Amino acid sequence: MLVRQDLIEIIEDALEIERGTIDDNSNVEWHEKWDSLGHLSILIKLDKRLDGRCSPISELSRAYSVEKLMEILEENSLLEQ
Amino acid sequence: MYRDIAISKISYHLPRTVETNKVIKKQNPEWDVDKIELKTGIKQRYISGIDETAVDLATSACFKLLNEHEVDVSAVDAIILVTQSPDYTLPTSACIIQNRLNLPKSVLAFDINLGCSGFVNALSVAASLITAGTVSNCLVVCAETYTKYIDEADRANRMLFSDAAAACLVEKAPGSEFCIGPFVFGSDGSGANELIVKGSGARKLVENEKNYLFMNGANVLLFALRVVPLLVKETLKKTGVNIHDIDVFVFHQASELVIKTLIDRLSIPESKTLFDLEDIGNTVSCTLPIALSNALDQNKIKRGNKVMLIGFGVGYSWGSSIITWGDA
């Protein structure tokens, strides 16, 4: 199970951007590195961190914001509020 | 498990036209070509000519195999063509190739409509037909011209897919120590819309819809992460061998990112994994036989090696097998 800060750090690592760059309002339009390839990197890191529990969740493929990612992960009991 | 049935010969053919990333960069300065190259591991692709089809490429690959390895055309019993870019919806492309190669009219010829898993599927069919005594050998041919389905403005697909054909002779080989199988397969049509060319068959398009290749890359990636590690484990279990006993892993050459992610999940060392993308690209069903051919040429596969083939993709469809390489 992740907490919010874990998710933020996973996104920052995946996009190879500095800590503190991402916040709850970040989305695909907000950072040039969060493009389609960047999104693949986020999904790969998330799935690894969650021991393969992300790969069955197809909605994640279009979760192009921190808010949406949090919402889906919470719905699937993979993120603590 | 099929003993003493060998993939005895492999040849492949690539179209003449090469499209490098440098050319794409020049045409599309707004695309981040370097970043895509870093992720895909692909520097160039082969593009079939306007009048050059999968049947043309397949015929050339077969001629190459027959000539290079001095195979007697009259001795060929069957030909299976794996393609998703046939010349026509009908007739069957394999029949056209039978005629072009002047194979005997007694030959068994049919197409298999599968993509990235197609080689593994066709190999299992060929091995079954030989074991059953229906035929004594079979040309397994993969040929694709996906680039004809790609919109020039489609950055992701254009920088991945490449055209090619590969031909293998599968035959009885007593005493060769070749062993093919067992096989593990899977299908999940719920992913049909994630990698699709709409309007390419009998189901009509809505007006003005273009029949280009569509790929939801993120969902296809999630599919691969969900299915492939289990596929590998199931194949090992069915074979009764440990992952450390496999000498060479040949994954479908989807992209370097996908292969590296999968081997990371499975703790497979890069040194045991074939990467054959850089100069050829993703040639769909052809990636496995082309990677095998190149690995054999480079002596990366030797007699006695256990070689694992892993195909996965469009459908969704997946298949895997372990081959103990012999000397045929």
Coordinates of C-alpha atoms in Angstrom, one line a residue:
Chain A
M1 CA 0.0 0.0 0.0
L2 CA 1.3 3.5 -0.9
V3 CA 0.8 6.8 0.8
R4 CA 0.4 10.0 -1.2
Q5 CA 4.1 11.0 -0.8
D6 CA 5.2 7.6 -2.2
L7 CA 3.1 8.2 -5.3
I8 CA 4.5 11.7 -5.7
E9 CA 8.1 10.4 -5.4
I10 CA 7.4 7.5 -7.9
I11 CA 6.2 10.0 -10.5
E12 CA 9.2 12.3 -9.9
D13 CA 11.6 9.3 -10.2
A14 CA 9.8 8.0 -13.3
L15 CA 10.0 11.4 -15.0
E16 CA 13.5 12.0 -13.7
I17 CA 12.7 15.4 -12.2
E18 CA 13.7 17.0 -9.0
R19 CA 12.0 16.2 -5.7
G20 CA 9.4 18.7 -4.8
T21 CA 8.4 19.4 -8.4
I22 CA 5.2 17.4 -8.4
D23 CA 2.2 18.2 -6.3
D24 CA -1.5 17.1 -6.1
N25 CA -2.4 19.4 -9.0
S26 CA 0.2 18.1 -11.5
N27 CA -0.9 16.5 -14.7
V28 CA 0.2 15.6 -18.2
E29 CA -0.2 19.1 -19.5
W30 CA 1.8 20.6 -16.7
H31 CA 5.2 19.1 -17.3
E32 CA 6.9 18.4 -20.6
K33 CA 8.4 15.2 -19.3
W34 CA 5.0 13.8 -18.5
D35 CA 4.2 12.8 -22.1
S36 CA 3.2 9.4 -23.4
L37 CA 6.6 7.9 -22.8
G38 CA 6.8 9.5 -19.4
H39 CA 3.4 8.0 -18.5
L40 CA 4.8 4.5 -19.5
S41 CA 7.7 5.1 -17.1
I42 CA 5.2 6.0 -14.3
L43 CA 3.2 2.9 -14.9
I44 CA 6.3 0.7 -14.9
K45 CA 7.6 2.1 -11.6
L46 CA 4.1 2.0 -10.0
D47 CA 3.6 -1.6 -11.0
K48 CA 7.0 -2.7 -9.7
R49 CA 6.5 -0.9 -6.4
L50 CA 3.1 -2.5 -6.0
D51 CA 4.3 -6.0 -6.9
G52 CA 2.4 -6.2 -10.2
R53 CA -0.9 -5.1 -8.7
C54 CA -1.2 -2.1 -11.2
S55 CA -1.0 -4.1 -14.4
P56 CA -4.6 -5.4 -14.1
I57 CA -6.0 -1.8 -13.8
S58 CA -6.4 -0.6 -17.4
E59 CA -7.9 2.7 -16.2
L60 CA -4.3 3.7 -15.2
S61 CA -3.4 3.9 -18.9
R62 CA -5.4 7.1 -19.1
A63 CA -4.8 8.5 -15.6
Y64 CA -2.9 11.6 -16.7
S65 CA -2.9 13.5 -13.5
V66 CA -1.9 13.0 -9.9
E67 CA -5.5 13.4 -8.8
K68 CA -6.7 10.7 -11.2
L69 CA -3.9 8.3 -10.3
M70 CA -4.7 8.8 -6.6
E71 CA -8.4 8.2 -7.2
I72 CA -7.8 4.9 -9.1
L73 CA -5.2 3.6 -6.7
E74 CA -7.5 4.4 -3.7
E75 CA -10.4 2.7 -5.4
N76 CA -8.2 -0.4 -5.8
S77 CA -7.0 -0.3 -2.2
L78 CA -3.5 0.5 -3.3
L79 CA -3.2 4.0 -1.8
E80 CA -4.0 5.1 1.8
Q81 CA -5.7 8.4 2.2
Chain B
M1 CA 7.1 -31.9 -26.2
Y2 CA 8.4 -32.6 -29.7
R3 CA 11.8 -34.5 -29.8
D4 CA 13.9 -34.7 -32.9
I5 CA 12.0 -32.0 -34.7
A6 CA 14.2 -29.1 -35.6
I7 CA 14.2 -25.5 -36.7
S8 CA 16.9 -26.6 -39.2
K9 CA 17.2 -23.4 -41.3
I10 CA 16.3 -19.8 -41.0
S11 CA 16.6 -16.9 -43.5
Y12 CA 15.1 -13.5 -43.5
H13 CA 14.5 -10.7 -46.0
L14 CA 14.2 -6.9 -45.4
P15 CA 12.9 -4.3 -47.8
R16 CA 15.5 -2.0 -49.5
T17 CA 14.2 1.3 -48.0
V18 CA 15.6 2.2 -44.6
E19 CA 14.1 5.0 -42.5
T20 CA 16.6 6.3 -39.9
N21 CA 15.7 8.4 -36.9
K22 CA 17.9 11.1 -38.4
V23 CA 15.5 11.3 -41.3
I24 CA 12.4 11.4 -39.0
K25 CA 14.1 14.1 -37.0
K26 CA 14.7 16.2 -40.0
Q27 CA 11.1 15.8 -41.2
N28 CA 9.6 16.4 -37.7
P29 CA 11.8 18.8 -35.8
E30 CA 9.2 19.1 -33.1
W31 CA 9.3 15.4 -32.2
D32 CA 11.7 14.4 -29.4
V33 CA 13.3 11.7 -31.5
D34 CA 16.3 11.2 -29.3
K35 CA 14.2 10.5 -26.2
I36 CA 12.0 8.0 -28.2
E37 CA 15.2 6.3 -29.5
L38 CA 16.5 6.0 -25.9
K39 CA 13.3 4.3 -24.8
T40 CA 12.6 2.1 -27.8
G41 CA 16.2 1.2 -28.6
I42 CA 15.4 1.5 -32.3
K43 CA 17.5 3.6 -34.6
Q44 CA 16.1 2.7 -38.0
R45 CA 13.3 0.7 -39.6
Y46 CA 12.7 -1.0 -42.9
I47 CA 9.8 0.2 -45.1
S48 CA 8.2 -1.8 -47.8
G49 CA 7.8 -0.1 -51.2
I50 CA 4.3 1.0 -52.5
D51 CA 4.1 -2.1 -54.6
E52 CA 5.9 -4.4 -52.2
T53 CA 3.7 -6.6 -50.0
A54 CA 4.1 -9.2 -47.3
V55 CA 3.7 -11.9 -49.9
D56 CA 6.6 -10.4 -51.9
L57 CA 8.8 -10.2 -48.8
A58 CA 7.8 -13.7 -47.7
T59 CA 8.6 -15.1 -51.2
S60 CA 12.0 -13.4 -51.1
A61 CA 12.7 -14.9 -47.6
C62 CA 11.7 -18.3 -48.8
F63 CA 13.8 -18.1 -51.9
K64 CA 16.7 -17.0 -49.8
L65 CA 16.2 -20.0 -47.5
L66 CA 15.8 -22.5 -50.3
N67 CA 18.9 -21.2 -52.1
E68 CA 21.2 -20.5 -49.1
H69 CA 20.5 -23.9 -47.6
E70 CA 20.1 -25.9 -50.8
V71 CA 16.6 -27.1 -49.9
D72 CA 14.8 -29.1 -52.6
V73 CA 11.6 -27.3 -53.4
S74 CA 9.9 -30.6 -54.4
A75 CA 10.5 -31.9 -50.9
V76 CA 8.5 -29.2 -49.1
D77 CA 5.3 -30.6 -47.6
A78 CA 3.7 -27.6 -46.0
I79 CA 3.8 -23.8 -45.7
I80 CA 2.3 -21.8 -42.9
L81 CA 2.3 -18.0 -43.4
V82 CA 1.9 -15.8 -40.3
T83 CA 0.7 -12.4 -41.4
Q84 CA -1.7 -9.6 -40.6
S85 CA -1.0 -7.7 -43.8
P86 CA -2.1 -10.2 -46.4
D87 CA -2.2 -9.2 -50.1
Y88 CA -6.0 -9.8 -50.1
T89 CA -8.7 -10.8 -47.6
L90 CA -9.0 -13.7 -50.0
P91 CA -7.4 -15.8 -51.5
T92 CA -5.0 -17.1 -48.9
S93 CA -1.5 -15.6 -49.1
A94 CA 0.2 -19.0 -48.5
C95 CA -1.4 -20.4 -51.6
I96 CA 0.0 -17.5 -53.7
I97 CA 3.4 -18.2 -52.2
Q98 CA 3.1 -21.9 -53.0
N99 CA 2.6 -20.9 -56.7
R100 CA 5.4 -18.4 -56.7
L101 CA 7.9 -20.8 -55.1
N102 CA 6.7 -23.6 -57.4
L103 CA 6.1 -25.8 -54.4
P104 CA 4.4 -29.1 -55.1
K105 CA 0.6 -28.9 -55.5
S106 CA 0.4 -31.5 -52.8
V107 CA 1.6 -28.9 -50.3
L108 CA -0.5 -28.0 -47.3
A109 CA -0.7 -24.2 -47.3
F110 CA -2.6 -21.8 -45.0
D111 CA -2.3 -18.5 -43.2
I112 CA -2.4 -17.7 -39.5
N113 CA -3.7 -14.3 -38.7
L114 CA -1.6 -13.4 -35.6
G115 CA 0.9 -10.7 -34.8
C116 CA 3.6 -10.8 -32.2
S117 CA 2.8 -14.2 -30.8
G118 CA 2.4 -15.7 -34.3
F119 CA 5.7 -17.4 -34.7
V120 CA 5.3 -19.5 -31.5
N121 CA 1.8 -20.5 -32.6
A122 CA 2.9 -21.5 -36.1
L123 CA 5.9 -23.4 -34.7
S124 CA 3.5 -25.5 -32.5
V125 CA 1.2 -26.2 -35.4
A126 CA 4.2 -27.2 -37.6
A127 CA 5.6 -29.5 -34.9
S128 CA 2.2 -31.1 -34.3
L129 CA 1.7 -31.8 -38.0
I130 CA 5.1 -33.4 -38.3
T131 CA 4.6 -35.4 -35.1
A132 CA 1.2 -36.6 -36.3
G133 CA 2.8 -37.8 -39.5
T134 CA 0.7 -35.5 -41.6
V135 CA 3.8 -33.9 -43.1
S136 CA 7.5 -34.4 -42.7
N137 CA 8.5 -30.8 -42.9
C138 CA 7.0 -27.3 -43.0
L139 CA 8.1 -23.9 -44.0
V140 CA 7.0 -21.5 -41.2
V141 CA 7.0 -18.0 -42.7
C142 CA 6.3 -14.7 -40.9
A143 CA 5.8 -11.6 -43.0
E144 CA 4.5 -8.2 -42.1
T145 CA 4.1 -4.7 -43.7
Y146 CA 2.6 -2.9 -40.7
T147 CA 4.1 0.4 -42.0
K148 CA 1.4 0.5 -44.6
Y149 CA -1.1 0.9 -41.8
I150 CA 0.7 3.7 -40.0
D151 CA -0.2 7.4 -40.3
E152 CA 2.9 9.4 -41.1
A153 CA 2.0 11.7 -38.2
D154 CA 1.8 8.9 -35.7
R155 CA 5.0 9.5 -33.8
A156 CA 4.8 6.4 -31.5
N157 CA 3.9 3.7 -34.1
R158 CA 6.1 5.2 -36.9
M159 CA 9.2 5.0 -34.7
L160 CA 8.5 1.4 -33.7
F161 CA 7.3 -0.8 -36.5
S162 CA 9.3 -2.1 -39.4
D163 CA 8.6 -4.4 -42.3
A164 CA 10.2 -7.8 -42.9
A165 CA 9.8 -11.5 -43.6
A166 CA 11.5 -14.5 -42.1
A167 CA 11.3 -18.2 -43.2
C168 CA 12.2 -21.3 -41.2
L169 CA 12.3 -24.9 -42.2
V170 CA 10.9 -27.1 -39.4
E171 CA 11.5 -30.8 -40.1
K172 CA 12.1 -34.2 -38.7
A173 CA 15.7 -34.4 -37.5
P174 CA 16.4 -37.8 -35.9
G175 CA 19.5 -37.7 -33.7
S176 CA 19.7 -34.0 -33.8
E177 CA 19.0 -33.6 -30.1
F178 CA 16.6 -30.8 -30.9
C179 CA 13.6 -30.7 -28.6
I180 CA 10.7 -28.2 -29.1
G181 CA 8.2 -27.5 -26.4
P182 CA 6.1 -27.7 -24.4
F183 CA 4.1 -24.7 -25.4
V184 CA 1.9 -22.4 -23.3
F185 CA -0.6 -20.1 -25.0
G186 CA -3.2 -17.6 -24.0
S187 CA -5.7 -15.2 -25.6
D188 CA -7.7 -12.3 -24.3
G189 CA -9.9 -10.6 -26.9
S190 CA -11.0 -7.9 -24.4
G191 CA -7.8 -6.2 -25.5
A192 CA -8.8 -6.2 -29.2
N193 CA -9.4 -2.5 -29.4
E194 CA -6.0 -1.6 -27.8
L195 CA -4.1 -2.6 -30.9
I196 CA -6.2 -2.6 -34.0
V197 CA -6.6 -1.5 -37.6
K198 CA -10.2 -0.6 -37.9
G199 CA -11.8 -0.9 -41.3
S200 CA -9.3 -3.5 -42.4
G201 CA -11.9 -6.3 -42.5
A202 CA -15.6 -6.9 -43.2
R203 CA -16.7 -4.7 -40.3
K204 CA -17.3 -1.3 -41.9
L205 CA -15.9 1.9 -40.6
V206 CA -18.0 4.9 -39.6
E207 CA -17.9 7.5 -42.3
N208 CA -14.6 9.3 -42.7
E209 CA -12.8 7.1 -40.2
K210 CA -9.3 6.3 -41.4
N211 CA -8.0 2.7 -41.3
Y212 CA -4.7 3.4 -39.6
L213 CA -3.1 1.3 -36.9
F214 CA -4.2 2.4 -33.5
M215 CA -2.2 1.3 -30.4
N216 CA -2.9 2.3 -26.8
G217 CA 0.7 1.9 -25.8
A218 CA 0.0 2.2 -22.0
N219 CA -2.6 -0.5 -22.0
V220 CA -0.5 -2.8 -24.2
L221 CA 2.3 -2.2 -21.7
L222 CA 0.1 -3.1 -18.8
F223 CA -1.0 -6.2 -20.6
A224 CA 2.6 -7.3 -21.1
L225 CA 3.4 -6.7 -17.4
R226 CA 0.3 -8.6 -16.4
V227 CA 0.7 -11.6 -18.7
V228 CA 4.4 -12.2 -19.7
P229 CA 5.9 -12.9 -16.3
L230 CA 3.2 -15.5 -15.6
L231 CA 3.7 -16.9 -19.1
V232 CA 7.4 -17.4 -18.5
K233 CA 6.8 -19.0 -15.1
E234 CA 4.1 -21.3 -16.4
T235 CA 6.3 -22.4 -19.3
L236 CA 9.2 -23.2 -16.9
K237 CA 6.8 -25.1 -14.6
K238 CA 5.4 -27.1 -17.5
T239 CA 8.9 -27.9 -18.8
G240 CA 10.2 -28.7 -15.3
V241 CA 13.2 -26.4 -15.6
N242 CA 14.5 -23.6 -13.5
I243 CA 14.7 -20.1 -14.9
H244 CA 18.5 -20.2 -14.3
D245 CA 18.7 -23.3 -16.6
I246 CA 17.6 -21.2 -19.6
D247 CA 20.6 -20.1 -21.7
V248 CA 18.9 -17.6 -24.0
F249 CA 15.7 -15.7 -23.6
V250 CA 14.2 -14.4 -26.9
F251 CA 11.3 -12.0 -26.1
H252 CA 9.2 -10.5 -28.9
Q253 CA 11.2 -7.4 -29.8
A254 CA 8.4 -4.9 -28.9
S255 CA 10.8 -2.2 -27.6
E256 CA 13.8 -2.1 -25.4
L257 CA 11.8 -0.5 -22.7
V258 CA 9.3 -3.4 -22.6
I259 CA 12.0 -6.1 -22.8
K260 CA 14.1 -4.5 -20.0
T261 CA 11.1 -4.1 -17.8
L262 CA 10.1 -7.7 -18.2
I263 CA 13.6 -9.1 -17.5
D264 CA 13.8 -6.8 -14.5
R265 CA 10.5 -8.3 -13.2
L266 CA 11.8 -11.8 -13.8
S267 CA 15.3 -11.2 -12.6
I268 CA 16.7 -12.4 -15.9
P269 CA 20.2 -11.0 -16.7
E270 CA 20.6 -8.9 -19.8
S271 CA 23.5 -11.1 -20.8
K272 CA 21.0 -14.0 -21.4
T273 CA 18.5 -11.8 -23.3
L274 CA 18.5 -11.1 -27.0
F275 CA 18.1 -7.5 -28.1
D276 CA 17.7 -7.3 -31.8
L277 CA 15.9 -4.0 -32.3
E278 CA 18.5 -1.3 -32.9
D279 CA 18.8 -1.7 -36.7
I280 CA 15.6 -3.6 -37.5
G281 CA 12.8 -2.3 -35.3
N282 CA 9.7 -4.1 -34.3
T283 CA 8.8 -6.4 -37.1
V284 CA 5.8 -8.0 -35.4
S285 CA 5.8 -11.8 -35.9
C286 CA 9.2 -11.7 -37.6
T287 CA 11.1 -10.5 -34.5
L288 CA 11.5 -14.0 -33.0
P289 CA 12.8 -15.8 -36.1
I290 CA 15.0 -12.8 -37.1
A291 CA 16.5 -12.6 -33.6
L292 CA 17.1 -16.4 -33.7
S293 CA 18.8 -16.1 -37.1
N294 CA 21.1 -13.3 -36.0
A295 CA 21.9 -15.0 -32.7
L296 CA 22.9 -18.2 -34.5
D297 CA 25.1 -16.2 -36.9
Q298 CA 26.7 -14.6 -34.0
N299 CA 27.2 -17.9 -32.2
K300 CA 25.0 -16.7 -29.3
I301 CA 23.0 -19.9 -29.5
K302 CA 24.9 -23.2 -29.4
R303 CA 24.1 -26.8 -29.5
G304 CA 22.6 -28.0 -26.2
N305 CA 21.4 -24.5 -25.2
K306 CA 17.9 -24.1 -23.8
V307 CA 16.3 -21.2 -25.7
M308 CA 13.0 -19.7 -24.5
L309 CA 10.8 -18.0 -27.0
I310 CA 8.2 -15.5 -25.7
G311 CA 5.7 -13.9 -28.1
F312 CA 3.0 -11.5 -27.0
G313 CA 0.9 -8.7 -28.4
V314 CA -2.0 -7.9 -30.7
G315 CA -5.2 -9.8 -29.9
Y316 CA -4.3 -9.9 -27.1
S317 CA -2.5 -13.2 -27.8
W318 CA 0.6 -14.8 -26.2
G319 CA 2.6 -17.9 -26.4
S320 CA 5.9 -19.3 -25.2
S321 CA 8.0 -22.4 -25.6
I322 CA 11.4 -23.8 -24.7
I323 CA 13.7 -25.2 -27.4
T324 CA 16.7 -27.3 -26.7
W325 CA 18.9 -26.4 -29.6
G326 CA 20.3 -29.3 -31.5
D327 CA 22.4 -29.8 -34.6
A328 CA 20.3 -30.3 -37.7

